[in-house]
Short mmCIF file of N, CA, C and O in Angstrom, two decimals:
data_model
loop_
_atom_site.label_atom_id
_atom_site.label_comp_id
_atom_site.label_asym_id
_atom_site.label_seq_id
_atom_site.Cartn_x
_atom_site.Cartn_y
_atom_site.Cartn_z
N GLY A 159 116.30 57.47 84.49
CA GLY A 159 116.40 58.87 84.22
C GLY A 159 116.13 59.50 82.90
O GLY A 159 115.01 59.37 82.39
N GLU A 160 117.07 60.23 82.61
CA GLU A 160 117.15 61.27 81.61
C GLU A 160 117.21 60.23 80.03
O GLU A 160 116.34 60.66 79.21
N ALA A 161 117.93 59.30 80.18
CA ALA A 161 117.81 58.45 79.00
C ALA A 161 116.46 57.74 78.65
O ALA A 161 116.02 57.92 77.50
N TRP A 162 115.57 57.21 79.90
CA TRP A 162 114.51 57.04 79.62
C TRP A 162 113.39 57.95 79.07
O TRP A 162 112.61 57.59 78.19
N VAL A 163 113.73 59.37 79.48
CA VAL A 163 112.59 60.05 78.93
C VAL A 163 113.13 60.40 77.73
O VAL A 163 112.12 60.74 76.63
N TYR A 164 114.35 60.61 76.86
CA TYR A 164 114.54 60.87 75.71
C TYR A 164 114.46 59.57 74.80
O TYR A 164 113.71 59.62 73.71
N GLY A 165 114.23 58.42 75.42
CA GLY A 165 113.61 57.42 74.92
C GLY A 165 112.20 57.47 74.44
O GLY A 165 111.73 56.96 73.55
N GLN A 166 111.57 57.72 75.37
CA GLN A 166 109.96 57.74 75.18
C GLN A 166 109.75 58.87 74.46
O GLN A 166 108.66 58.90 73.56
N ALA A 167 110.33 60.23 74.21
CA ALA A 167 110.02 61.25 73.71
C ALA A 167 110.48 60.61 71.90
O ALA A 167 109.83 61.16 71.01
N PHE A 168 111.48 59.87 71.71
CA PHE A 168 111.93 59.65 70.47
C PHE A 168 110.55 58.49 69.99
O PHE A 168 110.38 58.52 68.80
N LEU A 169 110.31 57.73 70.82
CA LEU A 169 109.40 56.77 70.40
C LEU A 169 107.74 57.63 70.07
O LEU A 169 107.40 57.05 68.87
N THR A 170 107.50 58.64 70.98
CA THR A 170 106.57 59.27 70.54
C THR A 170 106.32 59.94 69.10
O THR A 170 105.78 60.01 68.44
N LEU A 171 107.80 60.55 68.89
CA LEU A 171 108.31 61.35 67.62
C LEU A 171 108.13 60.10 66.57
O LEU A 171 107.42 60.53 65.39
N VAL A 172 108.37 58.89 66.84
CA VAL A 172 108.31 57.98 65.23
C VAL A 172 106.82 57.83 65.39
O VAL A 172 106.54 57.94 64.26
N LYS A 173 105.90 57.69 66.53
CA LYS A 173 104.62 57.57 66.12
C LYS A 173 104.09 58.61 65.33
O LYS A 173 103.20 58.67 64.40
N LEU A 174 104.36 60.12 65.70
CA LEU A 174 103.89 61.15 65.04
C LEU A 174 104.21 61.04 63.70
O LEU A 174 103.39 61.84 62.89
N ILE A 175 105.40 60.81 63.12
CA ILE A 175 105.64 60.91 61.77
C ILE A 175 105.18 59.72 61.20
O ILE A 175 105.10 59.82 59.78
N GLY A 176 104.80 59.00 61.65
CA GLY A 176 104.34 57.68 61.02
C GLY A 176 102.95 58.06 59.79
O GLY A 176 103.43 57.43 58.82
N PRO A 177 102.26 58.77 60.09
CA PRO A 177 101.19 59.10 58.75
C PRO A 177 101.81 60.03 57.96
O PRO A 177 101.46 59.66 56.54
N MET A 178 103.08 60.82 58.02
CA MET A 178 103.78 61.26 56.84
C MET A 178 104.72 60.64 56.05
O MET A 178 104.99 60.79 55.06
N VAL A 179 105.36 59.78 57.01
CA VAL A 179 106.66 59.16 56.21
C VAL A 179 106.41 57.54 56.91
O VAL A 179 107.35 57.08 57.53
N PRO A 180 105.51 56.93 56.25
CA PRO A 180 105.22 55.73 56.90
C PRO A 180 106.23 54.38 56.78
O PRO A 180 106.66 53.71 57.88
N HIS A 181 106.97 54.65 55.62
CA HIS A 181 107.84 53.54 55.40
C HIS A 181 109.24 53.83 56.52
O HIS A 181 109.78 52.81 56.93
N ILE A 182 109.91 55.12 56.48
CA ILE A 182 110.83 55.46 57.41
C ILE A 182 110.50 55.26 58.73
O ILE A 182 111.19 54.72 59.48
N ALA A 183 109.12 55.55 59.03
CA ALA A 183 108.71 55.30 60.73
C ALA A 183 108.64 53.69 60.87
O ALA A 183 109.06 53.38 62.35
N GLU A 184 108.22 52.94 60.05
CA GLU A 184 108.21 51.59 60.46
C GLU A 184 109.37 51.24 60.45
O GLU A 184 109.78 50.07 61.49
N ALA A 185 110.51 51.26 59.75
CA ALA A 185 111.76 50.94 59.69
C ALA A 185 112.39 51.57 61.03
O ALA A 185 113.23 50.80 62.19
N LEU A 186 112.10 52.59 61.38
CA LEU A 186 112.67 53.27 62.96
C LEU A 186 112.23 52.27 63.89
O LEU A 186 112.89 51.92 64.99
N TRP A 187 110.63 52.06 64.01
CA TRP A 187 110.03 51.41 64.90
C TRP A 187 110.76 50.08 65.14
O TRP A 187 110.87 49.55 66.31
N ALA A 188 110.97 49.35 64.14
CA ALA A 188 111.58 47.91 64.11
C ALA A 188 112.92 48.21 64.38
O ALA A 188 113.45 47.21 65.35
N SER A 189 113.71 49.27 64.23
CA SER A 189 115.19 49.13 64.60
C SER A 189 115.12 49.53 66.24
O SER A 189 116.43 49.24 66.61
N LEU A 190 113.98 49.96 66.70
CA LEU A 190 114.00 50.22 67.98
C LEU A 190 113.78 49.14 68.81
O LEU A 190 113.18 49.14 70.06
N ALA A 191 113.50 47.96 68.14
CA ALA A 191 113.07 46.84 68.56
C ALA A 191 111.58 46.96 69.47
O ALA A 191 111.48 46.02 70.82
N GLN A 192 110.94 47.69 68.89
CA GLN A 192 109.13 47.68 69.44
C GLN A 192 108.65 46.57 68.74
O GLN A 192 108.68 46.26 67.72
N PRO A 193 107.68 45.92 69.99
CA PRO A 193 106.85 44.99 69.33
C PRO A 193 105.88 45.29 68.39
O PRO A 193 105.01 46.60 68.21
N GLY A 194 105.44 44.27 67.43
CA GLY A 194 104.37 44.87 66.19
C GLY A 194 104.44 45.85 65.72
O GLY A 194 105.80 46.11 65.37
N MET A 195 103.66 46.42 64.58
CA MET A 195 104.05 47.21 63.71
C MET A 195 103.53 48.54 64.13
O MET A 195 102.78 48.94 64.75
N LEU A 196 104.14 49.70 63.78
CA LEU A 196 104.12 50.96 64.17
C LEU A 196 102.52 51.80 63.78
O LEU A 196 101.65 52.03 64.51
N CYS A 197 102.04 51.11 62.74
CA CYS A 197 100.61 51.27 62.20
C CYS A 197 99.56 50.71 63.10
O CYS A 197 98.69 51.33 63.09
N GLU A 198 100.03 49.65 63.90
CA GLU A 198 98.91 49.10 65.02
C GLU A 198 98.98 49.91 66.35
O GLU A 198 98.20 49.20 67.30
N GLN A 199 100.15 50.53 66.61
CA GLN A 199 100.23 51.17 67.89
C GLN A 199 99.17 52.30 68.18
O GLN A 199 98.76 53.03 67.09
N PRO A 200 98.73 52.56 69.08
CA PRO A 200 97.65 53.86 69.76
C PRO A 200 98.11 55.02 69.46
O PRO A 200 99.56 55.26 69.58
N TRP A 201 97.57 56.18 69.18
CA TRP A 201 98.05 57.40 68.91
C TRP A 201 98.50 57.99 70.15
O TRP A 201 97.88 57.80 71.29
N PRO A 202 99.45 58.80 70.21
CA PRO A 202 100.22 59.37 71.65
C PRO A 202 98.76 60.28 72.14
O PRO A 202 98.29 60.94 71.26
N ILE A 203 98.63 60.38 73.37
CA ILE A 203 97.73 60.99 74.07
C ILE A 203 98.45 62.22 74.79
O ILE A 203 99.14 62.01 75.82
N ALA A 204 98.03 63.31 74.71
CA ALA A 204 98.67 64.94 75.27
C ALA A 204 98.01 64.70 77.02
O ALA A 204 96.71 64.26 77.05
N ASP A 205 98.72 64.95 77.71
CA ASP A 205 98.33 65.08 78.89
C ASP A 205 98.25 66.71 79.38
O ASP A 205 99.25 67.45 79.27
N ALA A 206 97.01 67.19 79.21
CA ALA A 206 96.49 68.58 79.28
C ALA A 206 97.14 69.48 80.61
O ALA A 206 97.59 70.57 80.57
N ALA A 207 97.39 68.40 81.76
CA ALA A 207 98.02 69.38 82.96
C ALA A 207 99.25 69.61 82.51
O ALA A 207 99.99 70.71 83.13
N LEU A 208 100.14 69.05 81.96
CA LEU A 208 101.71 69.27 81.29
C LEU A 208 101.38 70.54 80.35
O LEU A 208 102.71 70.99 79.93
N LEU A 209 100.54 70.93 79.54
CA LEU A 209 100.53 71.80 78.80
C LEU A 209 100.33 73.26 79.00
O LEU A 209 100.23 74.31 78.34
N VAL A 210 100.02 73.62 80.55
CA VAL A 210 100.01 74.93 81.10
C VAL A 210 101.07 75.25 81.81
O VAL A 210 101.96 74.56 82.29
N ASP A 211 101.37 76.40 81.49
CA ASP A 211 102.49 77.26 81.91
C ASP A 211 102.38 77.63 83.27
O ASP A 211 101.26 78.03 83.75
N GLU A 212 103.23 77.38 83.97
CA GLU A 212 103.19 77.86 85.50
C GLU A 212 103.39 79.34 85.66
O GLU A 212 102.84 79.87 86.64
N THR A 213 104.26 80.01 84.66
CA THR A 213 104.32 81.21 84.86
C THR A 213 103.90 81.96 83.31
O THR A 213 103.65 81.07 82.35
N VAL A 214 103.19 83.24 83.39
CA VAL A 214 102.91 83.92 82.08
C VAL A 214 103.67 85.41 82.29
O VAL A 214 104.11 85.83 82.99
N THR A 215 104.06 85.64 80.90
CA THR A 215 104.66 86.97 80.76
C THR A 215 103.22 87.95 80.52
O THR A 215 102.52 87.87 79.78
N ILE A 216 103.27 88.92 81.29
CA ILE A 216 102.45 90.27 81.37
C ILE A 216 102.86 91.47 80.68
O ILE A 216 103.88 91.76 81.29
N ALA A 217 102.23 92.16 79.77
CA ALA A 217 102.55 93.33 79.25
C ALA A 217 102.19 94.38 80.14
O ALA A 217 101.08 94.34 80.92
N VAL A 218 103.28 95.60 80.51
CA VAL A 218 102.77 96.47 81.27
C VAL A 218 102.95 97.77 80.43
O VAL A 218 103.75 98.15 79.88
N GLN A 219 102.00 98.45 80.53
CA GLN A 219 101.53 99.84 80.00
C GLN A 219 101.40 100.57 80.69
O GLN A 219 100.92 100.55 82.00
N VAL A 220 101.89 102.10 80.18
CA VAL A 220 101.71 103.46 81.05
C VAL A 220 101.12 104.19 80.05
O VAL A 220 101.27 104.40 79.02
N SER A 221 99.52 104.37 80.43
CA SER A 221 98.52 105.34 79.46
C SER A 221 98.71 104.60 78.26
O SER A 221 98.85 105.58 76.93
N GLY A 222 98.64 103.28 77.94
CA GLY A 222 98.70 102.79 76.66
C GLY A 222 99.75 102.45 75.99
O GLY A 222 99.72 101.88 75.02
N LYS A 223 101.31 102.90 76.63
CA LYS A 223 102.33 102.78 75.81
C LYS A 223 102.98 101.62 76.34
O LYS A 223 103.13 101.66 77.88
N LEU A 224 103.61 100.52 76.07
CA LEU A 224 104.08 99.31 76.55
C LEU A 224 105.47 99.97 77.14
O LEU A 224 106.19 100.58 76.59
N ARG A 225 105.61 99.58 78.36
CA ARG A 225 107.05 99.96 79.01
C ARG A 225 107.79 98.90 79.76
O ARG A 225 108.82 99.16 80.15
N GLY A 226 107.11 97.39 79.52
CA GLY A 226 107.79 96.42 79.97
C GLY A 226 107.10 95.43 80.10
O GLY A 226 105.70 95.36 79.69
N THR A 227 107.60 94.15 80.52
CA THR A 227 106.73 93.03 80.86
C THR A 227 107.11 92.29 82.09
O THR A 227 108.30 92.63 82.61
N LEU A 228 106.04 91.28 82.70
CA LEU A 228 106.48 90.93 84.05
C LEU A 228 106.30 89.25 83.78
O LEU A 228 105.31 88.80 83.06
N ASP A 229 107.21 88.43 84.38
CA ASP A 229 106.85 87.01 84.31
C ASP A 229 106.28 86.48 85.68
O ASP A 229 107.04 86.94 86.74
N LEU A 230 105.04 86.57 85.87
CA LEU A 230 104.24 86.37 86.87
C LEU A 230 103.60 84.84 87.12
O LEU A 230 103.63 84.57 86.10
N PRO A 231 103.60 84.27 88.40
CA PRO A 231 102.86 83.05 88.39
C PRO A 231 101.56 83.07 87.82
O PRO A 231 100.83 84.26 87.82
N ARG A 232 101.08 81.96 87.36
CA ARG A 232 99.48 82.10 86.62
C ARG A 232 98.71 82.42 87.79
O ARG A 232 98.86 82.03 88.72
N ASP A 233 97.59 83.19 87.53
CA ASP A 233 96.60 83.67 88.25
C ASP A 233 96.88 84.77 89.54
O ASP A 233 96.37 84.16 90.35
N THR A 234 98.31 85.56 89.48
CA THR A 234 98.19 86.05 90.43
C THR A 234 97.33 87.09 90.91
O THR A 234 96.75 87.50 90.04
N ASP A 235 97.14 87.14 92.22
CA ASP A 235 96.06 88.38 92.59
C ASP A 235 96.31 89.54 92.11
O ASP A 235 97.31 89.93 91.87
N GLN A 236 95.44 90.31 91.96
CA GLN A 236 95.45 91.80 91.56
C GLN A 236 96.40 92.49 92.34
O GLN A 236 97.01 93.38 91.60
N ALA A 237 96.19 92.78 93.41
CA ALA A 237 97.05 93.57 94.21
C ALA A 237 98.73 93.24 93.88
O ALA A 237 99.48 93.93 94.05
N SER A 238 98.96 91.94 94.11
CA SER A 238 100.47 91.45 93.87
C SER A 238 100.75 92.08 92.40
O SER A 238 102.03 92.48 92.05
N ALA A 239 100.15 91.68 91.33
CA ALA A 239 100.16 92.03 89.80
C ALA A 239 100.42 93.76 89.90
O ALA A 239 101.46 93.95 89.35
N GLU A 240 99.57 94.43 90.43
CA GLU A 240 99.50 95.79 90.49
C GLU A 240 100.96 96.27 91.17
O GLU A 240 101.63 97.02 90.51
N ALA A 241 101.45 95.85 92.17
CA ALA A 241 102.42 96.20 92.97
C ALA A 241 103.67 95.93 92.19
O ALA A 241 104.56 96.67 92.13
N ALA A 242 103.84 94.57 91.73
CA ALA A 242 104.89 94.39 90.83
C ALA A 242 105.01 95.41 89.34
O ALA A 242 106.18 95.76 89.12
N ALA A 243 103.95 95.55 89.01
CA ALA A 243 103.90 96.74 87.66
C ALA A 243 104.45 97.92 88.19
O ALA A 243 105.21 98.69 87.42
N LEU A 244 103.79 98.32 89.24
CA LEU A 244 104.29 99.93 89.75
C LEU A 244 105.65 99.91 90.41
O LEU A 244 106.50 100.92 90.38
N ALA A 245 106.45 98.67 90.59
CA ALA A 245 107.79 98.64 90.79
C ALA A 245 108.80 98.46 89.71
O ALA A 245 109.88 98.81 89.85
N LEU A 246 108.20 98.30 88.48
CA LEU A 246 109.14 98.43 87.15
C LEU A 246 109.69 99.68 87.16
O LEU A 246 109.10 100.71 87.15
N PRO A 247 111.31 99.56 87.17
CA PRO A 247 111.93 100.82 86.95
C PRO A 247 111.26 101.87 85.70
O PRO A 247 111.18 102.97 85.56
N ALA A 248 111.19 100.88 84.48
CA ALA A 248 110.31 101.86 83.30
C ALA A 248 109.24 102.58 83.64
O ALA A 248 108.83 103.46 82.84
N VAL A 249 108.19 101.59 84.23
CA VAL A 249 106.93 102.36 84.90
C VAL A 249 107.06 103.47 85.80
O VAL A 249 106.42 104.72 85.73
N VAL A 250 108.45 103.59 86.52
CA VAL A 250 108.51 104.57 87.63
C VAL A 250 108.77 106.00 86.71
O VAL A 250 108.48 106.98 86.98
N LYS A 251 109.70 105.38 85.89
CA LYS A 251 110.29 106.48 84.77
C LYS A 251 109.26 107.20 84.15
O LYS A 251 109.16 108.38 83.90
N ALA A 252 108.29 106.50 83.28
CA ALA A 252 107.16 106.74 82.61
C ALA A 252 106.01 107.77 83.42
O ALA A 252 105.56 108.67 82.94
N LEU A 253 106.17 107.42 84.61
CA LEU A 253 104.94 108.09 85.66
C LEU A 253 105.59 109.53 85.79
O LEU A 253 104.95 110.45 86.18
N ALA A 254 106.93 109.60 85.86
CA ALA A 254 107.64 110.65 86.42
C ALA A 254 107.17 111.60 87.40
O ALA A 254 107.25 112.82 87.62
N GLY A 255 107.16 110.75 88.44
CA GLY A 255 106.36 111.66 89.76
C GLY A 255 104.99 111.70 89.76
O GLY A 255 104.48 112.28 90.91
N ARG A 256 104.10 111.66 88.82
CA ARG A 256 102.75 111.81 88.89
C ARG A 256 102.06 110.78 89.62
O ARG A 256 102.38 109.49 89.82
N PRO A 257 101.02 110.98 90.02
CA PRO A 257 100.32 110.08 90.86
C PRO A 257 99.47 109.09 90.26
O PRO A 257 99.15 109.41 88.93
N VAL A 258 99.45 107.68 90.45
CA VAL A 258 98.83 106.73 89.68
C VAL A 258 97.17 107.17 90.02
O VAL A 258 96.67 107.04 90.68
N ARG A 259 96.76 107.44 88.78
CA ARG A 259 95.02 107.53 88.77
C ARG A 259 94.40 106.23 88.97
O ARG A 259 93.24 106.21 89.68
N LYS A 260 94.68 105.14 88.23
CA LYS A 260 94.02 104.16 87.97
C LYS A 260 94.98 102.79 87.43
O LYS A 260 95.85 103.11 86.73
N VAL A 261 94.73 101.46 87.90
CA VAL A 261 95.63 100.46 87.49
C VAL A 261 94.29 99.71 86.86
O VAL A 261 93.68 99.11 87.72
N VAL A 262 94.50 99.29 85.71
CA VAL A 262 93.65 98.26 85.10
C VAL A 262 94.40 96.81 84.96
O VAL A 262 95.48 96.84 84.18
N VAL A 263 93.67 95.86 85.79
CA VAL A 263 94.67 94.59 85.49
C VAL A 263 93.86 93.48 84.92
O VAL A 263 92.97 93.18 85.28
N VAL A 264 94.36 92.90 83.93
CA VAL A 264 93.51 92.01 82.95
C VAL A 264 94.45 90.74 83.30
O VAL A 264 95.39 90.46 82.88
N PRO A 265 94.09 89.84 84.43
CA PRO A 265 94.49 88.62 84.80
C PRO A 265 95.34 87.91 83.70
O PRO A 265 94.71 87.65 82.61
N ASN A 266 96.55 87.57 83.75
CA ASN A 266 97.19 86.62 82.93
C ASN A 266 97.78 87.40 81.67
O ASN A 266 97.98 86.36 80.52
N ARG A 267 97.32 88.53 81.36
CA ARG A 267 97.55 89.30 80.16
C ARG A 267 97.89 90.60 80.24
O ARG A 267 99.05 91.05 79.37
N ILE A 268 97.39 91.79 80.71
CA ILE A 268 97.79 92.86 80.73
C ILE A 268 97.72 93.59 81.90
O ILE A 268 96.66 93.51 82.53
N ILE A 269 98.72 94.85 82.09
CA ILE A 269 98.47 95.49 83.48
C ILE A 269 98.60 97.21 82.66
O ILE A 269 99.71 97.47 81.83
N ASN A 270 97.46 97.87 82.85
CA ASN A 270 97.69 99.19 82.37
C ASN A 270 97.66 99.98 83.53
O ASN A 270 96.78 100.22 84.20
N VAL A 271 98.50 101.10 83.50
CA VAL A 271 98.69 101.96 84.59
C VAL A 271 98.32 103.35 83.99
O VAL A 271 99.19 103.81 82.86
N VAL A 272 97.42 104.21 84.47
CA VAL A 272 97.17 105.34 84.16
C VAL A 272 97.43 106.48 85.13
O VAL A 272 97.10 106.50 86.25
N GLY A 273 98.45 107.64 84.57
CA GLY A 273 99.02 108.15 85.72
C GLY A 273 98.64 109.70 85.16
O GLY A 273 97.95 110.02 84.15
#
């Protein structure tokens, strides 16, 4: 469970500090009862799928002025992103009853409401 995850994280950390502090890293490797020498171990490989956030923070502007942010699922469709932006209390207040002329949605980045 959790102890195994922390153990793997610590082993990876020891591998990553190896080039910077080789003597300390080798001593840690030996104290963890790992086989062979640290300098003979393969470099850790990152899993690209784990590096992508499931949600993104999107800035919401009204006529070019930042009025708030939204945390939305990555690649939210334009209609849903627009509806979420128009529902923000700060956006409603900034529009002050004026009709929305245009909404520009840059996916995963920004929503600009022109009122």
